[in-house]
mmCIF file of N, CA and C in Angstrom:
data_model
loop_
_atom_site.group_PDB
_atom_site.id
_atom_site.type_symbol
_atom_site.label_atom_id
_atom_site.label_comp_id
_atom_site.label_asym_id
_atom_site.label_seq_id
_atom_site.Cartn_x
_atom_site.Cartn_y
_atom_site.Cartn_z
ATOM 1 N N MET U 1 17.501 7.701 24.962
ATOM 2 C CA MET U 1 17.205 7.171 24.520
ATOM 3 C C MET U 1 15.120 7.662 23.612
ATOM 4 N N LYS U 2 14.172 6.874 23.198
ATOM 5 C CA LYS U 2 13.962 5.814 22.152
ATOM 6 C C LYS U 2 12.850 7.337 22.343
ATOM 7 N N ALA U 3 12.178 7.740 21.495
ATOM 8 C CA ALA U 3 11.280 8.634 21.311
ATOM 9 C C ALA U 3 10.062 7.969 21.782
ATOM 10 N N THR U 4 9.230 6.585 21.517
ATOM 11 C CA THR U 4 8.651 5.762 21.653
ATOM 12 C C THR U 4 8.794 4.661 22.284
ATOM 13 N N PRO U 5 7.413 4.393 23.366
ATOM 14 C CA PRO U 5 7.489 3.339 23.829
ATOM 15 C C PRO U 5 8.092 1.805 23.543
ATOM 16 N N GLU U 6 8.923 1.502 23.429
ATOM 17 C CA GLU U 6 9.014 -0.069 23.903
ATOM 18 C C GLU U 6 7.852 -1.193 23.790
ATOM 19 N N TYR U 7 7.395 -0.770 23.844
ATOM 20 C CA TYR U 7 5.775 -1.278 24.788
ATOM 21 C C TYR U 7 5.333 -0.243 24.621
ATOM 22 N N SER U 8 4.863 -0.540 23.800
ATOM 23 C CA SER U 8 3.303 0.023 22.811
ATOM 24 C C SER U 8 2.038 -0.873 21.769
ATOM 25 N N ASP U 9 2.188 -2.297 22.184
ATOM 26 C CA ASP U 9 0.826 -2.393 21.962
ATOM 27 C C ASP U 9 0.017 -3.639 22.433
ATOM 28 N N TRP U 10 -0.953 -3.392 22.345
ATOM 29 C CA TRP U 10 -1.202 -4.984 23.128
ATOM 30 C C TRP U 10 -0.228 -6.273 22.588
ATOM 31 N N GLN U 11 0.053 -7.109 21.678
ATOM 32 C CA GLN U 11 0.550 -8.092 21.367
ATOM 33 C C GLN U 11 2.308 -8.288 21.836
ATOM 34 N N ASP U 12 2.757 -6.641 22.011
ATOM 35 C CA ASP U 12 3.996 -6.871 22.602
ATOM 36 C C ASP U 12 4.258 -7.489 23.510
ATOM 37 N N VAL U 13 3.022 -6.903 24.409
ATOM 38 C CA VAL U 13 2.364 -7.696 26.363
ATOM 39 C C VAL U 13 2.110 -8.951 26.468
ATOM 40 N N LEU U 14 1.332 -9.574 25.161
ATOM 41 C CA LEU U 14 1.049 -10.891 25.445
ATOM 42 C C LEU U 14 2.426 -11.613 25.436
ATOM 43 N N ASP U 15 3.700 -11.259 24.238
ATOM 44 C CA ASP U 15 4.797 -11.350 24.390
ATOM 45 C C ASP U 15 6.273 -11.215 25.317
ATOM 46 N N LEU U 16 5.855 -10.724 26.121
ATOM 47 C CA LEU U 16 6.456 -10.374 27.264
ATOM 48 C C LEU U 16 6.056 -11.188 28.461
ATOM 49 N N ILE U 17 4.439 -11.219 28.409
ATOM 50 C CA ILE U 17 3.960 -12.478 29.345
ATOM 51 C C ILE U 17 3.994 -13.749 28.804
ATOM 52 N N HIS U 18 3.833 -14.195 27.544
ATOM 53 C CA HIS U 18 4.565 -15.774 27.246
ATOM 54 C C HIS U 18 5.928 -16.371 26.912
ATOM 55 N N ARG U 19 6.846 -15.349 26.594
ATOM 56 C CA ARG U 19 8.344 -15.307 27.442
ATOM 57 C C ARG U 19 8.722 -15.654 28.455
ATOM 58 N N ALA U 20 8.368 -15.266 29.748
ATOM 59 C CA ALA U 20 8.292 -14.658 31.278
ATOM 60 C C ALA U 20 7.848 -16.338 31.197
ATOM 61 N N SER U 21 6.513 -16.906 30.611
ATOM 62 C CA SER U 21 5.885 -18.642 30.558
ATOM 63 C C SER U 21 6.656 -19.489 30.346
ATOM 64 N N ASP U 22 7.281 -18.884 29.479
ATOM 65 C CA ASP U 22 8.312 -19.845 29.241
ATOM 66 C C ASP U 22 9.194 -20.838 29.615
ATOM 67 N N ASN U 23 9.540 -19.924 31.377
ATOM 68 C CA ASN U 23 10.763 -20.084 32.180
ATOM 69 C C ASN U 23 9.702 -19.762 32.719
ATOM 70 N N GLY U 24 8.621 -20.213 33.241
ATOM 71 C CA GLY U 24 7.924 -19.981 34.208
ATOM 72 C C GLY U 24 7.369 -19.355 35.872
ATOM 73 N N ASP U 25 8.524 -18.073 34.874
ATOM 74 C CA ASP U 25 7.812 -16.879 35.561
ATOM 75 C C ASP U 25 6.432 -16.093 35.317
ATOM 76 N N GLU U 26 5.793 -16.919 34.926
ATOM 77 C CA GLU U 26 4.121 -15.833 34.565
ATOM 78 C C GLU U 26 3.670 -15.357 35.412
ATOM 79 N N ALA U 27 3.852 -16.008 36.695
ATOM 80 C CA ALA U 27 3.205 -15.510 37.860
ATOM 81 C C ALA U 27 3.797 -14.721 38.081
ATOM 82 N N ASN U 28 5.273 -14.428 38.967
ATOM 83 C CA ASN U 28 6.138 -13.950 38.923
ATOM 84 C C ASN U 28 6.163 -12.058 38.596
ATOM 85 N N LEU U 29 6.146 -12.104 36.901
ATOM 86 C CA LEU U 29 5.519 -11.066 35.631
ATOM 87 C C LEU U 29 4.404 -9.823 36.425
ATOM 88 N N LEU U 30 3.389 -10.937 36.369
ATOM 89 C CA LEU U 30 2.186 -10.160 36.938
ATOM 90 C C LEU U 30 2.128 -10.096 39.157
ATOM 91 N N LYS U 31 2.583 -10.611 38.819
ATOM 92 C CA LYS U 31 2.490 -9.441 39.905
ATOM 93 C C LYS U 31 3.587 -8.693 40.004
ATOM 94 N N MET U 32 3.907 -8.218 39.250
ATOM 95 C CA MET U 32 5.143 -7.192 39.203
ATOM 96 C C MET U 32 4.818 -6.153 38.253
ATOM 97 N N LEU U 33 3.723 -6.705 37.442
ATOM 98 C CA LEU U 33 2.383 -6.115 36.596
ATOM 99 C C LEU U 33 1.746 -4.999 37.324
ATOM 100 N N LEU U 34 1.103 -6.008 38.379
ATOM 101 C CA LEU U 34 -0.874 -5.781 38.586
ATOM 102 C C LEU U 34 -0.252 -4.692 40.053
ATOM 103 N N THR U 35 -1.315 -4.711 40.711
ATOM 104 C CA THR U 35 -1.487 -4.344 41.829
ATOM 105 C C THR U 35 -1.968 -4.994 42.343
ATOM 106 N N PRO U 36 -2.999 -5.616 44.136
ATOM 107 C CA PRO U 36 -3.443 -5.920 44.373
ATOM 108 C C PRO U 36 -4.606 -6.277 43.863
ATOM 109 N N ASP U 37 -5.191 -4.871 43.765
ATOM 110 C CA ASP U 37 -5.871 -4.531 43.371
ATOM 111 C C ASP U 37 -7.131 -4.851 42.186
ATOM 112 N N GLU U 38 -5.816 -5.115 41.063
ATOM 113 C CA GLU U 38 -5.757 -4.809 39.103
ATOM 114 C C GLU U 38 -5.776 -7.038 39.042
ATOM 115 N N ARG U 39 -5.352 -7.813 40.861
ATOM 116 C CA ARG U 39 -5.461 -8.210 40.564
ATOM 117 C C ARG U 39 -6.778 -10.029 41.456
ATOM 118 N N SER U 40 -7.066 -8.463 42.517
ATOM 119 C CA SER U 40 -9.003 -8.801 42.918
ATOM 120 C C SER U 40 -9.514 -9.143 41.907
ATOM 121 N N ALA U 41 -9.344 -7.560 40.406
ATOM 122 C CA ALA U 41 -10.357 -7.322 40.054
ATOM 123 C C ALA U 41 -10.286 -8.622 38.302
ATOM 124 N N LEU U 42 -9.207 -8.639 38.265
ATOM 125 C CA LEU U 42 -8.828 -10.421 37.196
ATOM 126 C C LEU U 42 -9.451 -10.771 37.838
ATOM 127 N N ILE U 43 -9.114 -11.571 38.756
ATOM 128 C CA ILE U 43 -10.008 -12.920 39.889
ATOM 129 C C ILE U 43 -11.733 -12.712 39.454
ATOM 130 N N ALA U 44 -12.246 -11.047 40.042
ATOM 131 C CA ALA U 44 -13.561 -10.960 39.374
ATOM 132 C C ALA U 44 -13.663 -11.128 38.201
ATOM 133 N N ARG U 45 -13.172 -10.773 37.293
ATOM 134 C CA ARG U 45 -13.073 -10.619 35.578
ATOM 135 C C ARG U 45 -13.612 -12.634 35.368
ATOM 136 N N VAL U 46 -12.690 -13.027 35.936
ATOM 137 C CA VAL U 46 -12.077 -14.689 35.293
ATOM 138 C C VAL U 46 -13.829 -15.236 36.023
ATOM 139 N N ASN U 47 -13.626 -14.759 37.111
ATOM 140 C CA ASN U 47 -15.332 -15.624 37.464
ATOM 141 C C ASN U 47 -16.714 -14.691 37.028
ATOM 142 N N ILE U 48 -16.894 -13.820 36.479
ATOM 143 C CA ILE U 48 -18.117 -13.415 36.007
ATOM 144 C C ILE U 48 -17.792 -13.892 35.112
ATOM 145 N N LEU U 49 -16.336 -14.321 33.733
ATOM 146 C CA LEU U 49 -16.835 -15.113 32.846
ATOM 147 C C LEU U 49 -17.527 -15.798 32.877
ATOM 148 N N ASN U 50 -17.032 -16.716 33.812
ATOM 149 C CA ASN U 50 -16.675 -18.296 33.802
ATOM 150 C C ASN U 50 -18.686 -18.818 34.391
ATOM 151 N N GLU U 51 -18.825 -18.083 35.217
ATOM 152 C CA GLU U 51 -20.260 -18.176 35.657
ATOM 153 C C GLU U 51 -21.228 -18.087 34.850
ATOM 154 N N LEU U 52 -20.842 -16.451 34.223
ATOM 155 C CA LEU U 52 -21.735 -16.272 32.874
ATOM 156 C C LEU U 52 -22.251 -17.391 31.563
ATOM 157 N N LEU U 53 -20.994 -17.958 31.828
ATOM 158 C CA LEU U 53 -20.768 -19.027 30.189
ATOM 159 C C LEU U 53 -21.762 -20.022 31.510
ATOM 160 N N LYS U 54 -21.424 -20.225 32.294
ATOM 161 C CA LYS U 54 -22.416 -21.842 32.887
ATOM 162 C C LYS U 54 -23.668 -21.405 33.877
ATOM 163 N N GLY U 55 -24.101 -19.923 33.854
ATOM 164 C CA GLY U 55 -25.424 -19.184 33.540
ATOM 165 C C GLY U 55 -26.480 -19.948 34.283
ATOM 166 N N GLU U 56 -25.988 -20.521 35.578
ATOM 167 C CA GLU U 56 -26.373 -20.782 36.568
ATOM 168 C C GLU U 56 -27.188 -20.268 37.385
ATOM 169 N N VAL U 57 -26.194 -18.911 37.838
ATOM 170 C CA VAL U 57 -26.987 -16.841 38.227
ATOM 171 C C VAL U 57 -27.005 -17.021 37.356
ATOM 172 N N SER U 58 -27.702 -15.554 37.552
ATOM 173 C CA SER U 58 -28.756 -13.912 37.927
ATOM 174 C C SER U 58 -27.002 -13.367 38.039
ATOM 175 N N GLN U 59 -27.812 -12.570 36.443
ATOM 176 C CA GLN U 59 -26.221 -11.161 36.988
ATOM 177 C C GLN U 59 -26.391 -11.007 38.439
ATOM 178 N N ARG U 60 -27.297 -10.602 38.943
ATOM 179 C CA ARG U 60 -28.034 -9.986 40.562
ATOM 180 C C ARG U 60 -27.292 -11.039 41.147
ATOM 181 N N GLN U 61 -27.323 -12.012 41.660
ATOM 182 C CA GLN U 61 -26.781 -13.028 42.152
ATOM 183 C C GLN U 61 -25.341 -13.266 42.274
ATOM 184 N N LEU U 62 -25.127 -13.333 41.222
ATOM 185 C CA LEU U 62 -23.161 -12.666 40.966
ATOM 186 C C LEU U 62 -23.095 -11.724 41.256
ATOM 187 N N SER U 63 -23.758 -10.194 41.116
ATOM 188 C CA SER U 63 -22.405 -9.289 41.471
ATOM 189 C C SER U 63 -22.567 -9.406 42.968
ATOM 190 N N GLN U 64 -24.219 -9.438 43.920
ATOM 191 C CA GLN U 64 -23.970 -10.476 45.261
ATOM 192 C C GLN U 64 -22.931 -10.687 45.378
ATOM 193 N N MET U 65 -22.157 -12.042 44.603
ATOM 194 C CA MET U 65 -21.787 -13.836 45.800
ATOM 195 C C MET U 65 -19.967 -12.674 44.810
ATOM 196 N N LEU U 66 -19.899 -12.380 44.168
ATOM 197 C CA LEU U 66 -18.372 -11.252 43.795
ATOM 198 C C LEU U 66 -18.361 -10.777 44.511
ATOM 199 N N GLY U 67 -18.991 -8.554 44.633
ATOM 200 C CA GLY U 67 -19.156 -8.321 45.852
ATOM 201 C C GLY U 67 -19.338 -7.022 45.168
ATOM 202 N N VAL U 68 -18.884 -7.223 43.296
ATOM 203 C CA VAL U 68 -18.772 -6.271 42.125
ATOM 204 C C VAL U 68 -19.246 -5.835 41.972
ATOM 205 N N GLY U 69 -20.273 -4.271 41.504
ATOM 206 C CA GLY U 69 -21.371 -4.369 40.819
ATOM 207 C C GLY U 69 -22.061 -4.630 39.223
ATOM 208 N N ILE U 70 -23.038 -4.238 39.483
ATOM 209 C CA ILE U 70 -24.435 -4.515 38.344
ATOM 210 C C ILE U 70 -23.322 -4.179 37.013
ATOM 211 N N ALA U 71 -22.859 -2.761 36.584
ATOM 212 C CA ALA U 71 -22.099 -2.134 36.029
ATOM 213 C C ALA U 71 -20.732 -3.554 35.265
ATOM 214 N N THR U 72 -20.297 -4.391 36.510
ATOM 215 C CA THR U 72 -18.934 -5.004 36.089
ATOM 216 C C THR U 72 -19.123 -6.470 35.636
ATOM 217 N N ILE U 73 -20.920 -6.931 36.293
ATOM 218 C CA ILE U 73 -20.624 -7.968 35.525
ATOM 219 C C ILE U 73 -21.243 -7.303 33.851
ATOM 220 N N THR U 74 -22.214 -6.677 33.153
ATOM 221 C CA THR U 74 -22.431 -6.197 32.148
ATOM 222 C C THR U 74 -21.798 -6.029 31.587
ATOM 223 N N ARG U 75 -20.048 -5.352 31.880
ATOM 224 C CA ARG U 75 -19.604 -5.919 30.967
ATOM 225 C C ARG U 75 -18.391 -6.644 30.413
ATOM 226 N N GLY U 76 -18.576 -8.383 31.145
ATOM 227 C CA GLY U 76 -18.598 -8.998 31.163
ATOM 228 C C GLY U 76 -19.623 -9.311 29.875
ATOM 229 N N SER U 77 -20.857 -9.392 30.224
ATOM 230 C CA SER U 77 -21.247 -9.914 29.220
ATOM 231 C C SER U 77 -21.424 -8.859 28.111
ATOM 232 N N ASN U 78 -21.505 -7.949 28.277
ATOM 233 C CA ASN U 78 -21.307 -7.772 26.382
ATOM 234 C C ASN U 78 -20.184 -7.850 25.794
ATOM 235 N N GLU U 79 -19.090 -7.837 26.842
ATOM 236 C CA GLU U 79 -17.434 -9.376 25.828
ATOM 237 C C GLU U 79 -18.309 -10.077 25.612
ATOM 238 N N LEU U 80 -18.519 -11.356 26.203
ATOM 239 C CA LEU U 80 -19.302 -13.138 26.033
ATOM 240 C C LEU U 80 -19.704 -12.249 24.604
ATOM 241 N N LYS U 81 -20.812 -11.199 24.203
ATOM 242 C CA LYS U 81 -21.894 -11.385 23.457
ATOM 243 C C LYS U 81 -21.259 -11.318 22.202
ATOM 244 N N GLN U 82 -19.671 -10.729 22.189
ATOM 245 C CA GLN U 82 -19.359 -10.340 21.231
ATOM 246 C C GLN U 82 -17.846 -11.730 20.478
ATOM 247 N N LEU U 83 -18.290 -13.075 21.088
ATOM 248 C CA LEU U 83 -17.967 -13.709 20.643
ATOM 249 C C LEU U 83 -18.782 -14.947 20.715
ATOM 250 N N ASP U 84 -18.304 -15.915 19.322
ATOM 251 C CA ASP U 84 -18.546 -16.559 18.756
ATOM 252 C C ASP U 84 -19.326 -17.815 19.079
ATOM 253 N N ASP U 85 -19.770 -18.971 19.168
ATOM 254 C CA ASP U 85 -20.069 -20.411 20.127
ATOM 255 C C ASP U 85 -18.397 -21.124 20.142
ATOM 256 N N ALA U 86 -17.850 -20.736 18.440
ATOM 257 C CA ALA U 86 -17.171 -21.810 18.794
ATOM 258 C C ALA U 86 -16.365 -21.099 20.048
ATOM 259 N N GLN U 87 -15.613 -19.621 20.205
ATOM 260 C CA GLN U 87 -15.174 -18.891 21.479
ATOM 261 C C GLN U 87 -14.978 -19.155 22.646
ATOM 262 N N LYS U 88 -16.750 -19.141 22.836
ATOM 263 C CA LYS U 88 -17.394 -19.245 23.876
ATOM 264 C C LYS U 88 -17.303 -21.251 24.616
ATOM 265 N N GLN U 89 -17.582 -21.647 23.764
ATOM 266 C CA GLN U 89 -16.705 -23.388 24.244
ATOM 267 C C GLN U 89 -15.717 -23.611 24.552
ATOM 268 N N TRP U 90 -15.234 -22.432 23.913
ATOM 269 C CA TRP U 90 -13.411 -22.341 23.866
ATOM 270 C C TRP U 90 -12.739 -22.129 25.614
ATOM 271 N N LEU U 91 -13.179 -21.167 25.630
ATOM 272 C CA LEU U 91 -13.461 -20.509 26.947
ATOM 273 C C LEU U 91 -14.133 -21.278 28.046
ATOM 274 N N LEU U 92 -15.246 -21.743 28.034
ATOM 275 C CA LEU U 92 -16.163 -22.337 29.058
ATOM 276 C C LEU U 92 -15.129 -23.586 29.567
ATOM 277 N N GLU U 93 -14.729 -24.148 28.472
ATOM 278 C CA GLU U 93 -13.447 -25.641 28.599
ATOM 279 C C GLU U 93 -11.960 -25.241 29.421
ATOM 280 N N LEU U 94 -11.617 -24.437 28.876
ATOM 281 C CA LEU U 94 -10.433 -23.398 29.427
ATOM 282 C C LEU U 94 -10.783 -22.760 31.083
ATOM 283 N N LEU U 95 -11.697 -22.893 31.098
ATOM 284 C CA LEU U 95 -12.263 -22.690 32.572
ATOM 285 C C LEU U 95 -12.098 -23.326 33.454
ATOM 286 N N ASP U 96 -12.675 -23.883 32.437
ATOM 287 C CA ASP U 96 -13.461 -25.402 33.378
ATOM 288 C C ASP U 96 -12.353 -25.818 34.085
ATOM 289 N N LYS U 97 -11.989 -25.956 35.510
ATOM 290 C CA LYS U 97 -10.566 -26.775 36.155
ATOM 291 C C LYS U 97 -11.492 -28.084 36.482
#
């Protein structure tokens, strides 16, 4: 038995997801790793970032629309504040369906 876990940092998890994605199995892996509540929270987080970047609704409206607390919206907003303009533009383009 190893004294340390095999997956010890974020990059290890990203590499695992990348390997699953190479085989077209990322949905299966994420379903195994995340509970239904965690998947719902991830969907909410994606919508929070998308709506905040678009800037068309207030944080209060977004909270009501998604059924999440204002604190959840604030955490998403604070994460966006850490990004530079190029990163925000990249994310907005990625989120654009």
